Structures are given as C-alpha cells and as structure tokens.
CSV table of C-alpha atoms and ligand atoms in Angstrom, one decimal:
chain,number,residue,atom,x,y,z
A,1,MET,CA,-0.8,-1.0,22.6
A,2,ASP,CA,-1.6,-4.5,21.3
A,3,LYS,CA,1.0,-7.1,20.7
A,4,PHE,CA,1.0,-10.5,18.9
A,5,VAL,CA,2.2,-13.6,20.8
A,6,ILE,CA,3.2,-16.2,18.3
A,7,ARG,CA,4.3,-19.8,19.1
A,8,GLY,CA,6.3,-20.9,16.1
A,9,GLY,CA,6.4,-24.1,14.3
A,10,ARG,CA,2.7,-24.8,13.6
A,11,PRO,CA,2.4,-25.8,9.9
A,12,LEU,CA,-0.1,-23.8,7.8
A,13,SER,CA,-2.7,-25.3,5.5
A,14,GLY,CA,-6.1,-24.4,4.2
A,15,THR,CA,-7.7,-21.4,2.6
A,16,VAL,CA,-7.4,-17.7,3.2
A,17,THR,CA,-9.5,-14.9,1.6
A,18,ILE,CA,-8.0,-11.6,0.5
A,19,GLY,CA,-9.7,-8.3,1.1
A,20,GLY,CA,-9.8,-5.1,-1.1
A,21,ALA,CA,-6.6,-3.3,-1.8
A,22,LYS,CA,-5.6,-0.6,0.7
A,23,ASN,CA,-3.8,1.5,-1.8
A,24,ALA,CA,-6.7,1.3,-4.2
A,25,SER,CA,-9.2,2.4,-1.6
A,26,LEU,CA,-6.9,5.3,-0.5
A,27,ALA,CA,-7.1,6.7,-4.0
A,28,LEU,CA,-10.7,5.9,-4.8
A,29,MET,CA,-12.0,7.5,-1.6
A,30,PRO,CA,-10.6,11.0,-2.2
A,31,ALA,CA,-11.5,10.7,-5.9
A,32,THR,CA,-15.2,11.1,-4.8
A,33,LEU,CA,-14.3,14.8,-4.0
A,34,LEU,CA,-14.4,15.4,-7.8
A,35,ALA,CA,-18.1,14.9,-8.2
A,36,GLY,CA,-21.0,15.9,-6.0
A,37,GLY,CA,-23.5,13.1,-5.2
A,38,THR,CA,-23.4,9.6,-3.8
A,39,HIS,CA,-20.6,7.2,-4.8
A,40,VAL,CA,-20.5,3.5,-3.9
A,41,LEU,CA,-17.2,1.8,-3.1
A,42,ARG,CA,-17.5,-2.0,-2.8
A,43,ASN,CA,-15.0,-4.5,-1.4
A,44,THR,CA,-13.5,-1.8,0.8
A,45,PRO,CA,-11.1,-3.4,3.4
A,46,THR,CA,-11.5,-2.8,7.1
A,47,LEU,CA,-8.3,-1.1,7.9
A,48,ARG,CA,-7.0,1.7,10.1
A,49,ASP,CA,-5.8,3.7,7.0
A,50,VAL,CA,-9.3,3.5,5.5
A,51,VAL,CA,-10.7,4.8,8.8
A,52,THR,CA,-8.1,7.6,8.8
A,53,MET,CA,-9.1,8.6,5.2
A,54,THR,CA,-12.8,8.4,6.3
A,55,ARG,CA,-12.2,10.8,9.2
A,56,LEU,CA,-10.2,13.2,6.9
A,57,LEU,CA,-12.9,13.3,4.3
A,58,GLU,CA,-15.5,13.8,7.0
A,59,THR,CA,-13.7,16.9,8.2
A,60,MET,CA,-14.3,18.3,4.6
A,61,GLY,CA,-18.0,17.7,4.9
A,62,LEU,CA,-18.4,14.4,3.1
A,63,HIS,CA,-21.0,11.9,4.6
A,64,ILE,CA,-19.6,8.4,4.7
A,65,GLY,CA,-21.7,5.4,5.5
A,66,GLN,CA,-20.5,1.8,5.9
A,67,SER,CA,-22.3,-1.4,5.6
A,68,GLY,CA,-20.0,-4.5,5.6
A,69,ASP,CA,-17.4,-3.8,2.9
A,70,VAL,CA,-19.6,-1.2,1.1
A,71,LEU,CA,-18.8,2.5,1.6
A,72,THR,CA,-21.3,5.0,0.5
A,73,ILE,CA,-19.8,8.5,0.1
A,74,ASP,CA,-21.9,11.5,-0.3
A,75,SER,CA,-19.7,14.4,-1.5
A,76,SER,CA,-22.6,16.9,-2.3
A,77,HIS,CA,-21.6,19.4,0.4
A,78,ILE,CA,-17.9,20.2,0.8
A,79,THR,CA,-17.5,22.5,3.7
A,80,SER,CA,-13.6,22.6,4.0
A,81,ARG,CA,-10.8,22.4,1.5
A,82,GLU,CA,-8.2,21.7,4.1
A,83,ALA,CA,-6.3,18.5,5.1
A,84,PRO,CA,-5.1,19.2,8.6
A,85,TYR,CA,-1.7,18.0,10.0
A,86,GLU,CA,-3.5,15.8,12.6
A,87,HIS,CA,-4.7,13.5,9.8
A,88,VAL,CA,-1.9,13.8,7.3
A,89,LYS,CA,0.8,12.9,9.9
A,90,LYS,CA,-1.0,9.6,10.5
A,91,MET,CA,-1.1,8.7,6.8
A,92,ARG,CA,0.8,10.1,3.9
A,93,ALA,CA,-1.8,9.1,1.4
A,94,SER,CA,-3.9,12.0,2.7
A,95,ILE,CA,-2.0,14.0,0.1
A,96,TYR,CA,-4.4,12.4,-2.5
A,97,VAL,CA,-7.0,15.1,-1.6
A,98,LEU,CA,-4.8,17.8,-3.2
A,99,GLY,CA,-5.5,17.0,-6.9
A,100,PRO,CA,-9.3,16.7,-6.5
A,101,LEU,CA,-9.7,19.8,-4.4
A,102,VAL,CA,-7.7,22.0,-6.7
A,103,GLY,CA,-9.3,20.4,-9.8
A,104,ARG,CA,-12.9,21.0,-8.6
A,105,PHE,CA,-12.7,24.0,-6.3
A,106,GLY,CA,-9.5,25.8,-7.4
A,107,GLU,CA,-8.1,25.7,-3.9
A,108,ALA,CA,-6.7,23.4,-1.2
A,109,ARG,CA,-4.6,23.6,2.0
A,110,VAL,CA,-2.9,20.3,2.6
A,111,SER,CA,-0.4,19.6,5.3
A,112,LEU,CA,3.0,18.4,4.1
A,113,PRO,CA,3.4,14.8,5.1
A,114,GLY,CA,7.0,14.9,6.4
A,115,GLY,CA,9.2,11.8,6.5
A,116,CYS,CA,8.2,8.4,7.5
A,117,ALA,CA,9.7,5.8,9.8
A,118,TRP,CA,12.3,4.6,7.3
A,119,GLY,CA,13.3,8.0,5.7
A,120,PRO,CA,12.4,10.9,3.5
A,121,ARG,CA,9.4,10.6,1.2
A,122,PRO,CA,9.3,13.7,-1.0
A,123,VAL,CA,6.2,15.2,-2.6
A,124,ASN,CA,8.0,17.4,-5.1
A,125,LEU,CA,6.5,15.6,-8.1
A,126,HIS,CA,2.9,16.2,-6.8
A,127,ILE,CA,3.7,19.9,-6.4
A,128,GLU,CA,5.6,20.4,-9.7
A,129,GLY,CA,2.8,18.6,-11.5
A,130,MET,CA,0.1,20.8,-10.0
A,131,ARG,CA,2.1,23.9,-10.9
A,132,LYS,CA,2.3,22.8,-14.5
A,133,LEU,CA,-1.5,22.5,-14.5
A,134,GLY,CA,-1.6,26.1,-13.5
A,135,ALA,CA,-1.9,26.0,-9.8
A,136,GLU,CA,-0.1,28.7,-7.7
A,137,ILE,CA,1.5,26.9,-4.8
A,138,GLU,CA,3.1,28.3,-1.7
A,139,LEU,CA,4.5,26.4,1.2
A,140,GLU,CA,3.2,28.1,4.4
A,141,ALA,CA,3.7,26.9,8.0
A,142,GLY,CA,4.0,23.2,6.9
A,143,TYR,CA,1.1,23.4,4.5
A,144,ILE,CA,0.9,23.2,0.7
A,145,VAL,CA,-1.4,26.1,-0.2
A,146,ALA,CA,-2.7,25.8,-3.7
A,147,LYS,CA,-4.9,28.2,-5.7
A,148,ALA,CA,-6.0,28.2,-9.4
A,149,LYS,CA,-8.9,29.8,-11.3
A,150,ARG,CA,-9.2,26.8,-13.4
A,151,LEU,CA,-6.5,24.3,-14.1
A,152,HIS,CA,-5.3,23.9,-17.7
A,153,GLY,CA,-3.9,20.9,-19.6
A,154,ALA,CA,-0.1,20.5,-19.7
A,155,ARG,CA,2.6,18.0,-20.7
A,156,ILE,CA,4.1,16.4,-17.6
A,157,LEU,CA,7.1,14.1,-17.4
A,158,PHE,CA,7.7,12.4,-14.1
A,159,ASP,CA,11.5,12.0,-13.6
A,160,VAL,CA,10.6,9.1,-11.2
A,161,SER,CA,7.5,6.9,-11.7
A,162,SER,CA,5.3,7.8,-8.7
A,163,VAL,CA,2.0,6.1,-7.8
A,164,GLY,CA,0.8,9.0,-5.7
A,165,ALA,CA,1.9,11.8,-8.0
A,166,THR,CA,0.3,10.0,-11.0
A,167,GLY,CA,-3.0,9.6,-9.0
A,168,ASN,CA,-3.0,13.2,-7.9
A,169,ILE,CA,-2.3,14.7,-11.3
A,170,LEU,CA,-4.8,12.4,-13.0
A,171,MET,CA,-7.6,13.6,-10.6
A,172,ALA,CA,-6.6,17.2,-11.1
A,173,ALA,CA,-6.4,16.9,-14.9
A,174,ALA,CA,-9.8,15.2,-15.2
A,175,LEU,CA,-11.4,18.6,-14.6
A,176,ALA,CA,-8.8,20.9,-16.2
A,177,LYS,CA,-9.4,22.8,-19.4
A,178,GLY,CA,-7.7,21.1,-22.3
A,179,THR,CA,-5.5,18.0,-22.6
A,180,THR,CA,-2.9,16.8,-20.1
A,181,LEU,CA,-0.2,14.3,-21.1
A,182,ILE,CA,1.4,12.3,-18.3
A,183,GLU,CA,4.7,10.7,-19.4
A,184,ASN,CA,6.3,8.0,-17.2
A,185,ALA,CA,3.0,7.5,-15.4
A,186,ALA,CA,2.8,4.8,-12.8
A,187,GLN,CA,1.2,1.6,-14.1
A,188,GLU,CA,0.4,-0.1,-10.7
A,189,PRO,CA,-3.0,-1.9,-10.6
A,190,GLU,CA,-4.2,0.7,-8.1
A,191,ILE,CA,-3.6,3.5,-10.6
A,192,VAL,CA,-5.3,1.5,-13.3
A,193,GLN,CA,-8.3,1.1,-11.0
A,194,LEU,CA,-8.3,4.8,-10.2
A,195,THR,CA,-8.2,5.6,-13.9
A,196,GLU,CA,-11.1,3.3,-14.6
A,197,PHE,CA,-13.1,4.8,-11.7
A,198,LEU,CA,-12.5,8.3,-13.0
A,199,MET,CA,-13.7,7.2,-16.5
A,200,LYS,CA,-16.9,5.8,-14.9
A,201,MET,CA,-17.3,9.3,-13.4
A,202,GLY,CA,-17.1,10.7,-17.0
A,203,ALA,CA,-13.4,11.5,-17.3
A,204,LYS,CA,-11.8,11.1,-20.7
A,205,ILE,CA,-8.5,9.2,-20.3
A,206,HIS,CA,-6.5,7.4,-22.9
A,207,GLY,CA,-3.7,4.9,-22.4
A,208,VAL,CA,-5.1,3.2,-19.3
A,209,GLY,CA,-2.5,0.9,-17.8
A,210,THR,CA,0.4,2.4,-19.8
A,211,GLY,CA,3.1,4.8,-18.9
A,212,ARG,CA,1.6,7.5,-21.1
A,213,LEU,CA,-1.7,8.8,-20.0
A,214,GLU,CA,-3.7,11.4,-21.9
A,215,VAL,CA,-6.4,13.2,-20.1
A,216,GLU,CA,-8.9,15.4,-21.9
A,217,GLY,CA,-10.4,17.6,-19.3
A,218,VAL,CA,-14.2,17.8,-18.9
A,219,ASP,CA,-16.3,20.5,-17.2
A,220,GLU,CA,-18.1,18.1,-14.7
A,221,LEU,CA,-18.0,14.6,-13.4
A,222,LYS,CA,-20.8,12.5,-11.9
A,223,PRO,CA,-20.8,10.0,-9.0
A,224,ALA,CA,-20.0,6.4,-9.7
A,225,GLU,CA,-19.8,2.9,-8.3
A,226,VAL,CA,-16.7,0.6,-8.1
A,227,THR,CA,-15.6,-2.7,-6.7
A,228,THR,CA,-12.1,-2.4,-5.2
A,229,ILE,CA,-9.5,-4.8,-6.6
A,230,PRO,CA,-7.9,-7.4,-4.3
A,231,ASP,CA,-4.9,-6.4,-2.2
A,232,ARG,CA,-1.9,-7.8,-4.0
A,233,ILE,CA,0.4,-7.1,-1.0
A,234,GLU,CA,-1.9,-9.0,1.4
A,235,ALA,CA,-2.0,-11.9,-1.1
A,236,GLY,CA,1.7,-11.8,-1.6
A,237,THR,CA,2.3,-11.9,2.2
A,238,PHE,CA,0.1,-15.0,2.6
A,239,MET,CA,1.9,-16.6,-0.4
A,240,ILE,CA,5.2,-16.1,1.5
A,241,ALA,CA,3.7,-17.4,4.7
A,242,ALA,CA,2.7,-20.5,2.8
A,243,ALA,CA,6.2,-21.0,1.3
A,244,LEU,CA,7.8,-20.3,4.7
A,245,ALA,CA,5.5,-22.1,7.2
A,246,GLY,CA,3.2,-24.2,5.0
A,247,LYS,CA,2.7,-27.9,5.9
A,248,LYS,CA,5.1,-30.0,3.8
A,249,GLY,CA,3.3,-31.5,0.8
A,250,SER,CA,0.1,-29.5,1.2
A,251,ALA,CA,-1.0,-26.2,-0.3
A,252,VAL,CA,-2.3,-22.9,1.1
A,253,ARG,CA,-5.0,-21.6,-1.2
A,254,ILE,CA,-5.3,-17.8,-1.4
A,255,GLU,CA,-8.7,-16.9,-2.7
A,256,ARG,CA,-10.2,-13.7,-4.1
A,257,CYS,CA,-6.9,-12.4,-5.4
A,258,ASN,CA,-5.7,-11.5,-8.9
A,259,PRO,CA,-2.9,-13.8,-9.9
A,260,ASN,CA,-1.9,-11.3,-12.7
A,261,HIS,CA,-1.1,-8.7,-10.0
A,262,VAL,CA,1.3,-11.0,-8.1
A,263,GLY,CA,3.2,-12.3,-11.1
A,264,SER,CA,6.6,-11.2,-9.9
A,265,ILE,CA,6.0,-12.9,-6.5
A,266,ILE,CA,4.9,-16.1,-8.2
A,267,VAL,CA,8.1,-16.3,-10.3
A,268,LYS,CA,10.4,-15.6,-7.3
A,269,LEU,CA,8.6,-18.2,-5.1
A,270,GLU,CA,8.9,-20.8,-7.9
A,271,ASP,CA,12.6,-19.9,-8.3
A,272,ALA,CA,13.0,-20.6,-4.5
A,273,GLY,CA,11.5,-24.0,-4.9
A,274,ALA,CA,7.8,-23.6,-4.1
A,275,ARG,CA,5.0,-25.0,-6.3
A,276,VAL,CA,2.5,-22.3,-7.3
A,277,GLU,CA,-0.7,-22.9,-9.1
A,278,THR,CA,-3.2,-20.3,-10.2
A,279,GLY,CA,-6.8,-20.0,-11.3
A,280,ALA,CA,-9.0,-17.1,-12.3
A,281,ASP,CA,-9.1,-15.5,-8.8
A,282,TRP,CA,-6.8,-17.8,-6.7
A,283,VAL,CA,-3.3,-18.8,-6.1
A,284,SER,CA,-2.1,-21.9,-4.2
A,285,VAL,CA,1.4,-22.3,-2.8
A,286,THR,CA,3.0,-25.6,-1.7
A,287,PRO,CA,6.2,-25.1,0.3
A,288,PRO,CA,9.5,-26.2,-1.2
A,289,GLU,CA,11.2,-29.4,-0.2
A,290,LYS,CA,14.3,-27.3,0.0
A,291,LEU,CA,14.0,-23.6,0.2
A,292,THR,CA,16.7,-22.0,-2.1
A,293,SER,CA,18.1,-18.5,-1.6
A,294,ILE,CA,17.0,-16.2,-4.4
A,295,ASN,CA,18.0,-12.6,-5.1
A,296,VAL,CA,15.3,-9.9,-5.4
A,297,THR,CA,15.5,-6.3,-6.6
A,298,THR,CA,12.4,-4.2,-6.1
A,299,ALA,CA,11.1,-2.2,-9.0
A,300,ILE,CA,8.0,-0.4,-10.2
A,301,TYR,CA,5.1,-2.6,-11.4
A,302,PRO,CA,5.2,-5.3,-12.8
A,303,GLY,CA,8.6,-5.7,-11.0
A,304,PHE,CA,8.9,-7.0,-7.5
A,305,PRO,CA,7.1,-4.6,-5.1
A,306,THR,CA,9.0,-2.7,-2.5
A,307,ASP,CA,6.0,-3.4,-0.2
A,308,MET,CA,7.0,-7.1,-0.3
A,309,GLN,CA,10.8,-6.6,0.3
A,310,ALA,CA,10.6,-7.1,4.1
A,311,GLN,CA,8.5,-10.2,3.8
A,312,TRP,CA,10.9,-11.7,1.2
A,313,ILE,CA,13.8,-11.1,3.6
A,314,SER,CA,11.9,-13.2,6.2
A,315,LEU,CA,11.6,-16.0,3.7
A,316,MET,CA,15.3,-15.8,2.7
A,317,MET,CA,16.4,-15.9,6.4
A,318,VAL,CA,15.9,-19.6,6.6
A,319,ALA,CA,16.7,-20.5,2.9
A,320,SER,CA,19.8,-22.5,2.0
A,321,GLY,CA,22.5,-20.2,0.7
A,322,THR,CA,22.9,-16.4,0.5
A,323,SER,CA,20.6,-14.0,-1.2
A,324,VAL,CA,20.9,-10.3,-2.0
A,325,VAL,CA,17.8,-8.2,-1.6
A,326,THR,CA,18.0,-4.7,-3.2
A,327,ASP,CA,15.4,-2.0,-2.7
A,328,THR,CA,15.6,0.5,-5.6
A,329,ILE,CA,12.4,2.4,-4.6
A,330,TYR,CA,13.1,3.2,-1.0
A,331,PHE,CA,16.8,3.2,-0.2
A,332,ASP,CA,16.4,3.2,3.6
A,333,ARG,CA,13.6,0.7,4.0
A,334,PHE,CA,15.4,-1.8,6.2
A,335,MET,CA,14.1,-1.0,9.7
A,336,HIS,CA,13.0,-4.6,10.1
A,337,VAL,CA,16.5,-6.0,9.8
A,338,PRO,CA,17.8,-5.2,13.3
A,339,GLU,CA,14.5,-6.7,14.7
A,340,LEU,CA,14.8,-9.8,12.5
A,341,SER,CA,18.4,-10.2,13.7
A,342,ARG,CA,17.1,-10.5,17.3
A,343,LEU,CA,15.4,-13.7,16.2
A,344,GLY,CA,18.8,-15.1,15.0
A,345,ALA,CA,18.8,-14.0,11.3
A,346,ASN,CA,22.1,-13.3,9.6
A,347,ILE,CA,21.6,-10.1,7.6
A,348,THR,CA,23.9,-7.3,6.8
A,349,VAL,CA,22.7,-4.0,5.1
A,350,LYS,CA,24.9,-1.7,3.1
A,351,GLU,CA,23.2,1.2,1.5
A,352,ASN,CA,20.1,-0.2,-0.2
A,353,ILE,CA,21.2,-3.8,-0.3
A,354,ALA,CA,20.6,-6.5,2.3
A,355,THR,CA,22.7,-9.7,2.2
A,356,VAL,CA,20.8,-12.5,3.8
A,357,VAL,CA,22.7,-15.6,4.8
A,358,GLY,CA,20.2,-18.4,5.5
A,359,VAL,CA,20.3,-19.9,9.0
A,360,LYS,CA,19.1,-23.3,10.1
A,361,ARG,CA,16.9,-22.0,13.0
A,362,LEU,CA,15.4,-18.9,14.4
A,363,ALA,CA,14.6,-18.5,18.1
A,364,GLY,CA,11.6,-16.5,19.4
A,365,ALA,CA,12.2,-13.1,21.1
A,366,LYS,CA,10.4,-9.8,21.7
A,367,VAL,CA,10.6,-7.6,18.6
A,368,MET,CA,9.3,-4.2,17.7
A,369,SER,CA,7.2,-3.2,14.7
A,370,THR,CA,8.4,-0.1,13.1
A,371,ASP,CA,6.2,0.2,10.1
A,372,LEU,CA,3.5,-1.7,8.2
A,373,ARG,CA,5.5,-4.1,6.1
A,374,ALA,CA,8.2,-4.5,8.8
A,375,SER,CA,5.4,-5.8,11.1
A,376,ALA,CA,4.4,-8.3,8.4
A,377,SER,CA,8.0,-9.6,8.2
A,378,LEU,CA,8.2,-10.0,11.9
A,379,ILE,CA,5.0,-12.0,12.1
A,380,LEU,CA,6.2,-14.2,9.3
A,381,ALA,CA,9.5,-14.8,11.1
A,382,GLY,CA,7.6,-15.6,14.3
A,383,LEU,CA,5.7,-18.4,12.5
A,384,VAL,CA,8.9,-20.4,12.0
A,385,ALA,CA,11.0,-19.2,15.0
A,386,GLU,CA,11.3,-21.8,17.8
A,387,GLY,CA,9.5,-20.9,21.0
A,388,THR,CA,7.6,-17.7,21.5
A,389,THR,CA,7.9,-14.5,19.6
A,390,GLU,CA,6.2,-11.3,20.8
A,391,VAL,CA,5.6,-8.6,18.1
A,392,LEU,CA,5.1,-5.3,19.9
A,393,ARG,CA,3.3,-2.2,18.5
A,394,VAL,CA,1.1,-4.2,16.1
A,395,TYR,CA,-1.0,-1.1,15.4
A,396,HIS,CA,1.2,-0.7,12.3
A,397,ILE,CA,-0.1,-3.9,10.9
A,398,ASP,CA,-3.7,-2.9,11.4
A,399,ARG,CA,-3.1,0.0,9.0
A,400,GLY,CA,-2.8,-2.5,6.1
A,401,TYR,CA,-3.9,-6.0,7.0
A,402,ASP,CA,-7.5,-6.9,8.0
A,403,SER,CA,-7.6,-9.4,10.9
A,404,VAL,CA,-4.2,-10.8,10.0
A,405,GLU,CA,-4.1,-12.9,13.2
A,406,LYS,CA,-7.6,-14.4,12.6
A,407,LYS,CA,-6.7,-15.3,9.0
A,408,LEU,CA,-3.4,-17.0,10.2
A,409,GLN,CA,-5.2,-18.8,13.1
A,410,ALA,CA,-7.6,-20.3,10.5
A,411,LEU,CA,-4.6,-21.6,8.6
A,412,GLY,CA,-3.3,-23.3,11.8
A,413,ALA,CA,-0.9,-20.7,13.2
A,414,ASP,CA,-0.7,-20.2,17.0
A,415,ILE,CA,-1.0,-16.4,17.2
A,416,LYS,CA,-2.9,-14.3,19.7
A,417,ARG,CA,-3.5,-10.6,20.0
A,418,GLU,CA,-2.9,-9.4,23.6
A,419,LYS,CA,-2.6,-6.2,25.4
A,420,GLY,CA,1.1,-5.1,25.3
A,421,GLU,CA,3.1,-2.9,27.5
A,422,GLU,CA,2.9,0.9,27.0
A,423,PHE,CA,5.9,2.9,25.8
B,501,UD1,C1,2.7,4.1,-3.0
B,501,UD1,C2,2.1,3.2,-2.0
B,501,UD1,C3,3.2,2.5,-1.1
B,501,UD1,C4,4.3,1.9,-2.0
B,501,UD1,C5,4.8,3.0,-3.0
B,501,UD1,C6,5.8,2.4,-4.0
B,501,UD1,C7,-0.1,4.1,-1.7
B,501,UD1,C8,-1.0,4.8,-0.7
B,501,UD1,N1,1.2,3.9,-1.2
B,501,UD1,O1,3.3,5.2,-2.2
B,501,UD1,O2,2.6,1.5,-0.4
B,501,UD1,O3,5.4,1.5,-1.2
B,501,UD1,O4,3.7,3.5,-3.8
B,501,UD1,O5,5.3,1.3,-4.7
B,501,UD1,O6,-0.4,3.8,-2.8
B,501,UD1,N2,9.1,10.2,-5.2
B,501,UD1,C9,9.7,11.4,-5.4
B,501,UD1,N3,9.0,12.5,-5.4
B,501,UD1,C10,7.6,12.5,-5.2
B,501,UD1,C11,7.0,11.3,-5.0
B,501,UD1,C12,7.7,10.2,-5.0
B,501,UD1,O7,10.9,11.5,-5.6
B,501,UD1,O8,7.0,13.6,-5.2
B,501,UD1,C13,9.8,8.9,-5.2
B,501,UD1,C14,9.8,8.2,-3.9
B,501,UD1,O9,10.8,8.7,-3.0
B,501,UD1,C15,10.1,6.8,-4.3
B,501,UD1,C16,9.4,6.7,-5.7
B,501,UD1,O10,9.2,8.1,-6.1
B,501,UD1,O11,11.4,6.6,-4.4
B,501,UD1,C17,8.1,6.0,-5.7
B,501,UD1,O12,7.2,6.6,-4.7
B,501,UD1,P1,5.7,6.7,-4.9
B,501,UD1,O13,5.3,5.8,-6.0
B,501,UD1,O14,5.3,8.1,-5.1
B,501,UD1,O15,5.1,6.2,-3.6
B,501,UD1,P2,3.7,6.6,-2.9
B,501,UD1,O16,2.7,6.9,-3.9
B,501,UD1,O17,4.0,7.5,-1.8
C-alpha cells in the first residue's frame, strides 16, 4: 500500500487546476442507465471511485470507453440489474443504480452498503422514497430487492435533506407515470447538475436548484452529453492548503473551479485572516499574517460542507486561539482527530463537536489514513509539521483526489508517494 512522505515547511505558491467533481460523476454515470444509446461525460476526474463505478456499470452490460477526461457510455444493452456486494462495499455511491434500474426496468437487486469507517450511514430515505413511487422492496440476504410494474408519481418529503436519496428518487421519478413532488430535496451543486443532465435526456423537472423538485414522468429518455462541474471539495482543500502553508505575501491560484460553489469556505477563510480573490472560474488565496481561530458548523449546501470538516480542523490546529468545529451531518466523523493529535495537535472531541486549541508547532510522525477526507487533513497537517510526516494507506485519497501529490509538488511542497508497509 502506498504512503506519502512529506517534509514540512516548504511554502506553497503558484497555480493548481481543479478536476471534475467526484460526487457529480458518481451520479451522472449511473443516470446513463435510464436511456439506451451513447452518452458522453466530459471533464470526468481520474479517481478510484470513478473506476469502481465504471466496473460496476460494466457488470450490468454497459460499454464504457475513456479518452482523457471524456467517458463514452453505451447503455444500449443492459444484461444485469444487480449491484453486487463486491462493488458496493468499496463505494456507497453504488446505491445510485437503484433508482434508474427500477425506473427503467422495474427491477433491481442492490447490495446494502453497510456502515462506513466513521459510523452508520443509513439508506432508509432511498428505500422509503422508492416504496412511495410504487416499488415493492424486500431486504434479502443483505440486498435491496426492488420490483415494480411501472413506478407512479408521489409526494415525497425527506425528513433529512439527503444528496443520495434526492438523486435516486429524481432518476426513478423521471420515468414514472405521473408527477412526483420531492420536498426538502438536496440543493447541492452535484444534484443541480444531475437534474440538468436528466433534463437534457428529456426529463421534465421544475424547481431546479431548489428544495422543492417537481418531476413530470415521461415514457422514455434519450442519451445526452454533459460537462462535469468542478470539484468544490478538491478546490476547498487547496484553498485551505494555501491559507495554511502558502508563502507569506503571495497567493495560490486555484483554477477551473466555481467560486460560487465554495462561498462558505471563502467566508470562513477570510474570517480567519486570509485574503481571497475570485474571478469567473478561479479563486486565489493569500495566507493570513496571523491565522485566527474561527468556529465552523457543517450544514447542507450552501452551508459549510461536512466533506471539508477534517481539512478545516487541520487549519485551526495552528491558528491562534480556540475554535469549535461542529459536524451536524455526520456525528461520528472525527477519525482524523487521534491521528492529527500524533502530530502534536490539541483537539478534544465530545459527541459531534471538536474543540481545537491552536498550537505553535506540529512535529512530523507516522499517521494512518482512515477515510478520504481524513487523508486530506493529514496531508495538510504534514505540509506544516516540522520534520517528516508519513501518511500511510493513501489509497483512501486516490478515491477522491486526482494526483494530489503532483499538484502539491507543482506548488512547491516536498511530498513523495512511496511503497508503504503492508498491514
Ligand atoms: C453525499 C456525498 C458525501 C457527502 C454527503 C453529505 C456523494 C457520492 N457523496 O453522500 O461526500 O459527505 O453527501 O454532504 O455524493 N441520511 C439518512 N437516511 C438516508 C440517507 C441519508 O438518515 O437514507 C442522512 C445521513 O446519515 C446524513 C444526511 O442524511 O446525516 C446526509 O447524507 P446524504 O446527503 O444522504 O449523504 P450521501 O448522499 O451518502
């Protein structure tokens, strides 16, 4: 298993380019199940999760070609309506095949995802939503087994705003008979992109980008083309890298991102003392003279993303003062804290609240990645820790960041990928 070896203290400057959004691709790819023919997905990031989704869709008979960042998906011949455990256990977003399969073919057998590294991640909203659309659902031997003659429209209210459940129900409802109303729908940019892609395919959806989506079912959809939006979490991670480890007085420019999608991160970085400038598709961050401790509470979009919580803690570890970081989306998502503490951080966690007391220095050590965003926080910390930090099990980071070490090297970081010890 690969590891990253980071020698801290090298100031970052220059320009970094952001890739397509992982969480958009993971919704767009299964959406192609809804219409036979050849779909084209541009600006697709090179990530392990995208490879996992490719393999899963291939087991269902889809033909997927890749040329650079362009995926060509031929969904003319679907040979299986099953998402096996082998794939779903690697990536929870595999559950996105449920809606399209039941919507188009009236049946699906999808492995239940189970928990993840930091705790339970239920799929009850996906299942209840599909039932309201008329699917009969049984749980059999760890699988969701869904059947329906043809789905019908329904009024659905999500008790909790869920990205995945909104995406799944949108896809299923696109081919249902009649109108579906989704109240408290997720408004994340990745859901907006999925909605727009479905509309290009011929779906009739009103209320795009709002919490109230109305889907008028159609009989058939056709293949479409789409350019994936930039990854706001990759952009946000580099913005924090710039604020944390940027060269004093000079900016790191983050290109090919959407500044509107990272608004909450811009505000918090400015509050912490960084200078942030934006253009149509770029953000530049100049590190603060003095980094100030700032509280953050994660929330659904446009609030501060839970996927940036770990990285924010890394920044606050060396700020002056004490900050309180609360995760309201995932209560147990603090696996990075004990590892960050090994570098000298002063953090205590009680329930879903981390209290971070800024320290003057961090010292390099061996640390272990436990999940995708935790890995990002460890790399960030390694950039400013004195001496050498080894981040083990970096396969987690390859799920969601394309060539992170190369992008950091280009900004001046001393980071190398090496073969790590086996566990
Ligand atoms: C997506 C993102 C993930 C991000 C998360 C929250 C993808 C592939 N992943 O995950 O990176 O961290 O949004 O922004 O897009 N919930 C239920 N029941 C359900 C479903 C969700 O109670 O059936 C709860 C969850 O426990 C959580 C909240 O709803 O507290 C939001 O989760 P959700 O938006 O569904 O996350 P994902 O779509 O899995």
